[in-house]
Coordinates of C-alpha atoms and ligand atoms in Angstrom, one line a residue:
M686 CA 33.2 0.9 -12.7
D687 CA 31.6 0.9 -16.1
F688 CA 28.0 1.6 -16.4
R689 CA 27.6 0.5 -20.0
Y690 CA 26.5 -2.9 -21.3
T691 CA 29.2 -4.6 -23.3
D692 CA 28.4 -5.0 -27.1
E693 CA 27.6 -8.7 -26.4
Q694 CA 25.2 -7.8 -23.6
S695 CA 23.5 -5.2 -25.8
Q696 CA 23.1 -7.7 -28.6
L697 CA 21.8 -10.3 -26.2
R698 CA 19.3 -7.8 -24.7
K699 CA 18.0 -6.9 -28.2
A700 CA 17.7 -10.6 -29.2
V701 CA 15.8 -11.6 -26.1
R702 CA 13.5 -8.6 -26.4
E703 CA 12.7 -9.4 -30.0
F704 CA 12.0 -13.0 -29.1
A705 CA 9.8 -12.1 -26.2
E706 CA 7.8 -9.5 -28.1
Q707 CA 7.2 -11.8 -31.1
E708 CA 6.9 -15.2 -29.6
I709 CA 5.5 -14.5 -26.1
G710 CA 3.7 -11.2 -26.4
P711 CA 0.8 -12.3 -28.5
H712 CA -0.1 -15.1 -26.0
V713 CA 0.4 -13.4 -22.6
Q714 CA -3.3 -12.7 -21.8
E715 CA -4.5 -16.1 -22.9
W716 CA -1.8 -18.0 -21.0
D717 CA -2.6 -16.0 -17.9
E718 CA -6.3 -16.5 -18.2
H719 CA -6.1 -20.2 -18.7
Q720 CA -3.0 -20.7 -16.5
T721 CA -1.3 -22.3 -19.5
F722 CA 2.3 -23.3 -18.9
P723 CA 4.1 -22.3 -22.2
V724 CA 6.1 -25.5 -22.6
E725 CA 7.0 -24.9 -26.3
V726 CA 8.4 -21.5 -25.6
V727 CA 10.5 -22.9 -22.7
K728 CA 11.9 -25.5 -25.0
E729 CA 12.6 -22.8 -27.6
L730 CA 14.4 -20.8 -25.0
G731 CA 16.6 -23.8 -24.3
S732 CA 17.5 -24.2 -28.0
L733 CA 18.4 -20.5 -28.0
G734 CA 20.8 -21.1 -25.1
Y735 CA 18.9 -19.0 -22.6
L736 CA 18.3 -21.8 -20.1
G737 CA 21.9 -22.6 -19.5
S738 CA 23.3 -19.1 -19.9
V739 CA 25.6 -19.0 -16.9
F740 CA 27.0 -22.5 -16.9
P741 CA 30.3 -23.6 -18.5
E742 CA 30.2 -24.8 -22.1
E743 CA 31.3 -28.3 -21.1
Y744 CA 27.9 -28.7 -19.3
G745 CA 26.0 -27.3 -22.3
G746 CA 25.9 -23.8 -21.0
A747 CA 26.7 -20.5 -22.8
E748 CA 29.2 -19.4 -20.1
L749 CA 27.7 -15.9 -19.9
D750 CA 28.2 -13.6 -16.9
Y751 CA 25.5 -12.9 -14.4
V752 CA 24.6 -9.5 -15.8
S753 CA 23.8 -11.2 -19.1
Y754 CA 21.6 -13.7 -17.2
C755 CA 19.8 -10.7 -15.5
L756 CA 19.2 -9.2 -19.0
I757 CA 17.6 -12.5 -20.2
I758 CA 15.3 -12.6 -17.1
E759 CA 14.5 -8.8 -17.4
E760 CA 13.6 -9.0 -21.0
L761 CA 11.4 -12.0 -20.6
A762 CA 9.7 -10.5 -17.6
R763 CA 9.1 -7.2 -19.4
V764 CA 6.8 -9.1 -21.6
D765 CA 5.6 -11.9 -19.3
P766 CA 6.8 -12.2 -15.7
S767 CA 5.6 -15.9 -15.7
V768 CA 8.1 -16.8 -18.3
G769 CA 10.8 -15.0 -16.4
L770 CA 9.9 -16.9 -13.3
I771 CA 9.9 -20.3 -15.1
V772 CA 13.4 -19.6 -16.4
A773 CA 14.7 -18.2 -13.1
A774 CA 13.5 -21.3 -11.1
H775 CA 14.8 -23.6 -13.7
T776 CA 18.2 -22.0 -14.0
S777 CA 19.2 -20.3 -10.8
L778 CA 17.5 -22.7 -8.4
C779 CA 17.4 -26.2 -9.9
S780 CA 20.3 -26.1 -12.3
N781 CA 22.5 -23.9 -10.2
H782 CA 22.1 -26.1 -7.1
I783 CA 23.2 -29.1 -9.2
Y784 CA 26.1 -27.0 -10.5
L785 CA 27.2 -25.8 -7.1
A786 CA 26.9 -29.0 -5.2
G787 CA 26.7 -31.8 -7.7
N788 CA 29.6 -34.2 -8.4
E789 CA 31.0 -34.6 -12.0
E790 CA 28.6 -37.4 -12.9
Q791 CA 25.6 -35.5 -11.8
K792 CA 26.6 -32.3 -13.6
R793 CA 27.2 -34.3 -16.8
R794 CA 23.9 -36.2 -16.5
Y795 CA 21.7 -33.2 -15.7
L796 CA 23.1 -29.8 -16.7
P797 CA 23.3 -30.4 -20.5
K798 CA 19.7 -31.6 -20.6
L799 CA 18.5 -28.7 -18.4
A800 CA 20.5 -26.2 -20.5
S801 CA 19.1 -27.4 -23.8
G802 CA 15.5 -27.4 -22.5
E803 CA 15.2 -31.1 -23.1
W804 CA 14.4 -31.4 -19.4
I805 CA 12.7 -28.8 -17.2
G806 CA 13.8 -28.4 -13.6
C807 CA 12.2 -27.4 -10.3
W808 CA 13.6 -26.8 -6.8
S809 CA 11.8 -27.7 -3.6
L810 CA 12.7 -26.3 -0.3
T811 CA 9.4 -24.9 1.1
E812 CA 7.0 -27.0 3.0
P813 CA 3.6 -26.2 4.5
E814 CA 5.1 -25.8 7.9
A815 CA 8.6 -24.6 6.8
G816 CA 8.5 -21.4 4.7
S817 CA 10.6 -18.5 5.9
D818 CA 11.9 -21.0 8.5
A819 CA 13.1 -23.5 5.9
G820 CA 15.5 -25.0 8.4
G821 CA 12.3 -26.4 10.0
T822 CA 12.0 -28.9 7.1
R823 CA 10.0 -32.0 8.0
S824 CA 10.4 -34.2 4.9
V825 CA 12.8 -37.0 5.9
A826 CA 15.2 -39.3 4.1
V827 CA 16.4 -42.4 5.8
R828 CA 19.3 -44.6 4.7
N829 CA 18.3 -47.8 3.0
G830 CA 21.4 -49.8 2.2
D831 CA 23.3 -47.7 -0.3
G832 CA 20.3 -45.5 -1.0
W833 CA 17.6 -43.5 0.7
I834 CA 13.9 -43.6 1.3
L835 CA 12.2 -40.2 1.1
N836 CA 8.9 -39.3 2.8
G837 CA 7.2 -35.9 3.0
A838 CA 5.5 -33.1 1.0
K839 CA 6.8 -29.9 -0.5
T840 CA 4.7 -27.0 -1.4
F841 CA 4.8 -23.9 -3.7
C842 CA 7.2 -25.5 -6.1
T843 CA 7.6 -23.5 -9.3
N844 CA 7.6 -25.6 -12.5
A845 CA 6.7 -28.8 -10.4
H846 CA 4.0 -30.0 -12.7
H847 CA 6.2 -29.8 -15.8
A848 CA 9.5 -30.8 -14.4
D849 CA 11.6 -33.7 -15.4
V850 CA 14.0 -33.2 -12.5
C851 CA 13.4 -32.0 -9.0
V852 CA 15.9 -30.9 -6.5
A853 CA 14.4 -31.4 -3.0
M854 CA 15.6 -31.0 0.6
A855 CA 14.9 -33.5 3.3
V856 CA 16.1 -34.1 6.9
T857 CA 18.7 -36.9 7.1
D858 CA 19.9 -36.2 10.7
R859 CA 17.4 -34.3 12.9
A860 CA 19.8 -33.9 15.7
A861 CA 22.3 -32.0 13.5
S862 CA 19.6 -29.3 12.9
Q863 CA 20.5 -27.2 9.8
H864 CA 23.5 -29.4 9.1
G865 CA 21.2 -32.4 9.0
I866 CA 19.3 -31.5 5.9
S867 CA 20.4 -33.0 2.6
A868 CA 19.5 -32.4 -1.0
F869 CA 18.4 -35.0 -3.5
V870 CA 17.9 -35.0 -7.2
I871 CA 14.7 -36.9 -8.1
E872 CA 13.7 -37.7 -11.7
K873 CA 10.2 -37.8 -13.0
G874 CA 8.8 -41.3 -12.9
T875 CA 10.7 -42.4 -9.8
P876 CA 8.3 -44.7 -7.9
G877 CA 7.0 -42.9 -4.8
F878 CA 7.4 -39.4 -6.3
R879 CA 4.2 -37.7 -7.4
L880 CA 2.7 -34.3 -7.9
G881 CA 0.0 -32.9 -5.6
R882 CA -2.1 -29.9 -6.0
K883 CA -1.4 -27.2 -8.6
E884 CA -2.2 -23.8 -7.0
K885 CA -4.6 -21.2 -8.5
K886 CA -2.7 -18.0 -8.2
M887 CA -3.2 -14.2 -8.1
G888 CA -0.4 -13.7 -10.6
V889 CA 2.4 -15.3 -12.6
R890 CA -0.4 -17.7 -13.6
A891 CA 1.3 -19.2 -16.6
S892 CA 4.0 -20.5 -14.3
A893 CA 2.9 -23.7 -12.6
T894 CA 3.2 -23.7 -8.8
G895 CA 2.4 -26.8 -6.8
E896 CA 3.1 -29.7 -4.4
V897 CA 5.6 -32.5 -4.8
I898 CA 5.0 -35.5 -2.6
F899 CA 7.3 -38.4 -1.6
E900 CA 5.8 -41.6 -0.4
D901 CA 8.4 -44.2 0.4
C902 CA 10.3 -42.8 -2.6
R903 CA 13.4 -45.0 -3.0
L904 CA 16.5 -43.3 -4.3
P905 CA 19.8 -44.8 -5.2
G906 CA 22.8 -43.3 -3.3
R907 CA 23.9 -41.4 -6.4
Q908 CA 20.8 -39.2 -6.2
L909 CA 22.2 -37.5 -3.1
L910 CA 23.3 -34.0 -4.1
G911 CA 26.3 -32.6 -2.3
L912 CA 27.5 -33.8 1.1
P913 CA 25.1 -35.5 3.5
G914 CA 23.7 -32.8 5.8
E915 CA 24.8 -29.9 3.7
G916 CA 21.7 -29.5 1.6
F917 CA 20.4 -26.6 3.6
V918 CA 23.7 -24.7 3.5
D919 CA 23.9 -25.4 -0.2
S920 CA 20.3 -24.1 -0.6
L921 CA 21.3 -20.8 1.1
R922 CA 24.2 -20.5 -1.4
T923 CA 21.8 -21.3 -4.2
L924 CA 19.4 -18.6 -3.0
D925 CA 22.2 -16.0 -3.0
G926 CA 22.2 -16.4 -6.8
G927 CA 18.5 -16.9 -7.0
R928 CA 17.7 -13.6 -5.3
I929 CA 19.6 -11.8 -8.1
S930 CA 17.3 -13.4 -10.6
I931 CA 14.2 -12.3 -8.6
A932 CA 15.6 -8.8 -8.5
A933 CA 16.0 -9.0 -12.3
L934 CA 12.5 -10.4 -12.6
S935 CA 11.2 -7.4 -10.6
I936 CA 13.1 -4.9 -12.8
G937 CA 11.7 -6.5 -16.0
T938 CA 8.1 -6.5 -14.6
A939 CA 8.5 -2.9 -13.5
Q940 CA 10.0 -2.0 -16.9
G941 CA 7.0 -3.6 -18.7
A942 CA 4.5 -1.6 -16.6
Y943 CA 6.5 1.6 -17.0
D944 CA 6.8 1.2 -20.8
A945 CA 3.0 0.7 -21.0
A946 CA 2.4 3.8 -18.7
I947 CA 4.6 6.2 -20.6
L948 CA 3.1 5.1 -23.9
Y949 CA -0.4 5.5 -22.5
S950 CA 0.4 8.9 -21.1
K951 CA 1.4 10.2 -24.5
H952 CA -1.9 9.1 -26.1
R953 CA -4.6 9.7 -23.5
R954 CA -6.1 13.1 -23.6
Q955 CA -8.0 14.8 -20.8
F956 CA -8.9 18.5 -20.3
G957 CA -7.7 19.0 -23.9
R958 CA -4.2 17.8 -23.3
F959 CA -2.2 14.6 -23.2
I960 CA -2.0 13.4 -19.6
S961 CA 1.8 13.3 -20.0
E962 CA 1.7 17.2 -20.0
F963 CA 0.4 17.2 -16.4
Q964 CA 3.1 17.7 -13.9
A965 CA 1.5 15.1 -11.5
I966 CA 1.9 12.4 -14.2
Q967 CA 5.4 13.6 -15.1
H968 CA 6.5 13.3 -11.5
K969 CA 5.1 9.8 -11.3
L970 CA 7.0 8.8 -14.5
A971 CA 10.2 10.4 -13.2
D972 CA 10.0 8.6 -9.9
M973 CA 9.2 5.3 -11.6
A974 CA 12.2 5.6 -14.0
T975 CA 14.5 6.6 -11.1
D976 CA 13.3 3.7 -9.0
I977 CA 13.9 1.2 -11.9
D978 CA 17.4 2.5 -12.5
A979 CA 18.3 2.4 -8.8
A980 CA 17.2 -1.3 -8.7
R981 CA 19.2 -2.1 -11.8
L982 CA 22.4 -0.6 -10.3
L983 CA 22.0 -2.7 -7.1
T984 CA 21.2 -5.8 -9.1
Y985 CA 24.1 -5.4 -11.5
R986 CA 26.5 -4.8 -8.6
A987 CA 25.4 -8.1 -7.0
A988 CA 25.5 -9.8 -10.4
T989 CA 29.0 -8.6 -11.2
M990 CA 30.2 -9.7 -7.8
H991 CA 28.6 -13.0 -8.2
S992 CA 30.3 -13.5 -11.6
R993 CA 33.6 -12.8 -9.9
G994 CA 32.9 -15.5 -7.4
E995 CA 32.5 -13.1 -4.4
N996 CA 30.1 -13.7 -1.5
V997 CA 26.9 -11.8 -2.4
N998 CA 24.8 -12.7 0.6
K999 CA 24.2 -9.1 1.6
E1000 CA 24.2 -7.6 -1.9
S1001 CA 21.8 -10.1 -3.4
A1002 CA 19.4 -9.6 -0.5
M1003 CA 19.7 -5.8 -0.9
A1004 CA 19.0 -6.1 -4.6
K1005 CA 16.1 -8.4 -4.1
L1006 CA 14.6 -6.4 -1.3
F1007 CA 14.8 -3.1 -3.1
A1008 CA 13.9 -4.3 -6.6
S1009 CA 10.8 -6.2 -5.5
E1010 CA 9.5 -3.4 -3.4
M1011 CA 10.3 -0.9 -6.2
G1012 CA 8.4 -3.2 -8.6
V1013 CA 5.3 -3.1 -6.4
R1014 CA 5.5 0.8 -6.3
V1015 CA 6.1 1.1 -10.1
C1016 CA 3.3 -1.3 -11.1
N1017 CA 0.9 0.4 -8.8
E1018 CA 1.7 3.8 -10.4
A1019 CA 1.4 2.3 -13.8
V1020 CA -2.2 1.3 -13.0
Q1021 CA -2.9 4.8 -11.6
I1022 CA -1.6 6.5 -14.8
H1023 CA -4.0 4.3 -16.8
G1024 CA -6.9 5.5 -14.7
G1025 CA -9.9 3.2 -15.0
Y1026 CA -8.3 1.4 -18.0
G1027 CA -5.5 0.3 -15.7
Y1028 CA -8.1 -1.9 -14.0
I1029 CA -9.2 -3.5 -17.3
Q1030 CA -7.5 -6.7 -18.5
E1031 CA -6.8 -5.7 -22.1
Y1032 CA -4.5 -2.8 -21.1
G1033 CA -2.1 -5.3 -19.6
V1034 CA -0.9 -3.3 -16.5
E1035 CA -3.3 -5.0 -14.2
K1036 CA -1.5 -8.2 -14.9
F1037 CA 1.9 -6.7 -14.1
Y1038 CA 0.3 -5.4 -10.8
R1039 CA -0.8 -8.9 -10.0
D1040 CA 2.4 -10.6 -11.1
I1041 CA 4.8 -8.3 -9.2
R1042 CA 3.2 -9.1 -5.9
L1043 CA 5.0 -12.4 -5.7
M1044 CA 8.4 -10.8 -5.8
T1045 CA 8.4 -9.5 -2.2
I1046 CA 7.5 -13.0 -1.1
G1047 CA 9.2 -15.7 -3.2
E1048 CA 12.8 -16.8 -2.4
G1049 CA 12.6 -15.1 0.9
T1050 CA 10.1 -12.3 1.9
S1051 CA 11.1 -8.7 2.4
E1052 CA 11.2 -9.3 6.1
I1053 CA 13.6 -12.1 5.7
Q1054 CA 15.8 -10.1 3.3
R1055 CA 16.1 -7.4 6.0
M1056 CA 17.1 -10.1 8.5
V1057 CA 19.8 -11.3 6.1
I1058 CA 21.1 -7.8 5.5
A1059 CA 21.0 -6.8 9.1
R1060 CA 22.9 -10.0 10.1
Q1061 CA 25.7 -9.1 7.7
L1062 CA 25.7 -5.5 8.9
L1063 CA 26.0 -6.4 12.5
K1064 CA 28.8 -8.9 11.8
A1065 CA 31.1 -6.1 10.7
Ligands
FAD2355 C1 4.2 -18.4 -6.7 C2 5.2 -18.9 -5.7 C3 6.3 -19.6 -6.2 C4 7.2 -20.2 -5.3 N1 8.2 -21.0 -5.8 C5 9.0 -21.7 -4.9 C6 9.9 -22.7 -5.4 O1 10.1 -22.9 -6.6 N2 10.6 -23.4 -4.5 C7 10.5 -23.2 -3.1 O2 11.1 -23.9 -2.4 N3 9.6 -22.3 -2.7 C8 8.9 -21.5 -3.5 N4 7.9 -20.6 -3.0 C9 7.8 -20.4 -1.6 C10 8.3 -19.1 -1.1 O3 9.7 -19.0 -1.1 C11 7.7 -18.9 0.3 O4 6.3 -18.7 0.2 C12 8.3 -17.8 1.1 O5 9.6 -18.2 1.5 C13 7.5 -17.5 2.4 O6 7.2 -18.6 3.1 P1 5.7 -18.8 3.6 O7 4.8 -18.6 2.4 O8 5.6 -20.1 4.4 O9 5.4 -17.6 4.6 P2 5.7 -17.5 6.2 O10 7.2 -18.0 6.4 O11 4.7 -18.2 7.0 O12 5.6 -16.0 6.4 C14 4.4 -15.3 6.7 C15 4.8 -13.9 7.1 O13 5.6 -13.8 8.3 C16 6.8 -13.2 8.1 N5 7.8 -13.8 8.8 C17 8.2 -15.1 8.9 N6 9.2 -15.3 9.7 C18 9.6 -14.0 10.2 C19 10.6 -13.5 11.0 N7 11.5 -14.3 11.6 N8 10.7 -12.2 11.2 C20 9.8 -11.3 10.6 N9 8.8 -11.8 9.8 C21 8.7 -13.1 9.6 C22 7.0 -13.3 6.6 O14 7.9 -12.3 6.1 C23 5.6 -13.2 6.0 O15 5.2 -11.8 6.0 C24 7.1 -20.0 -3.9 C25 6.0 -19.3 -3.4 C26 5.0 -18.8 -4.3 C27 3.9 -18.0 -3.7

């Protein structure tokens, strides 16, 4: 075990932090208020190599390990969790599903454009009636000669309204249950593929979340991703990696709130002293820092195992469960340390408090993570 970042990881962390503070920081409040998707920043992240970080160079990636990927997500989320979420959905859901299940032609067509930011990706599993129970997918794809015709609607799709490429799951053989769901890659502009409602959200408001709709959407056979009927199983494999990124997103969000709280505690005076001199505030800060570090260790363990190609079903669920719930605790305390100012927009922590709330829900709720973990524990 080695608990230090490598020199490359430290440099990466510094570079992403500088970029986030300079290029994202000044716009965070405005993007949140107007629900502005920061498309130019996303493109810039692509040109810096941060959108294809974990993929091989031959597909336009930077071939970094998963801890490095976590650092990118953490540092973006520390300044704006919305940007962290956009990158996470693009990379570890859309691109990674294509990388895991795609054939050579699909990888060569999509991954370089997704890695460079030329194209933005989204990934659509959830439906109005199939959330935690994603195996209950109702969208259908029926064979049409060599191709497929898709019908159905997906909901809560991150990046949907700005995506050039969508990976979506649909039932191809209802009798085969979870082995009867297939994945498809759909390009923007495909007839029968359109966007529905864009949601108005509590937090991560600069990330666009919305519906994608398929109405007799005709796809050539080459748009099937992976084997017929294996789209759901491939989705679960994709989510194993995705959950590590939600853990990293939670850590970054918590770190941003903690950094604001410690700074504030050293400036705010009450009863003639800085509030950081009160033991009650010191204990809060100590608990917050300990919580964040514990989440990091769980997350980097899962990330390291993932980079080695090991099964991380339990470890990524543990990291996601702990880090997201930790993030809620830390952001809550950051607001408390700010007193009334924590409730006021310009101090920033109220936004972290709103943003973090997604993390115990997206990519599997805490209840579902506990089910995943327990299933693995009871297998042993
Ligand atoms: C901002 C945002 C972005 C998102 N981005 C994406 C995306 O890019 N792609 C995508 O496919 N999805 C996305 N999602 C969807 C997200 O993954 C789902 O919302 C989540 O999986 C929960 O599904 P649900 O909302 O239908 O809740 P439900 O499944 O209806 O759950 C409601 C409650 O019941 C509990 N529950 C459900 N089943 C069980 C059980 N068996 N045991 C115990 N408790 C249970 C849940 O934990 C929860 O507390 C996003 C959601 C949001 C809010």
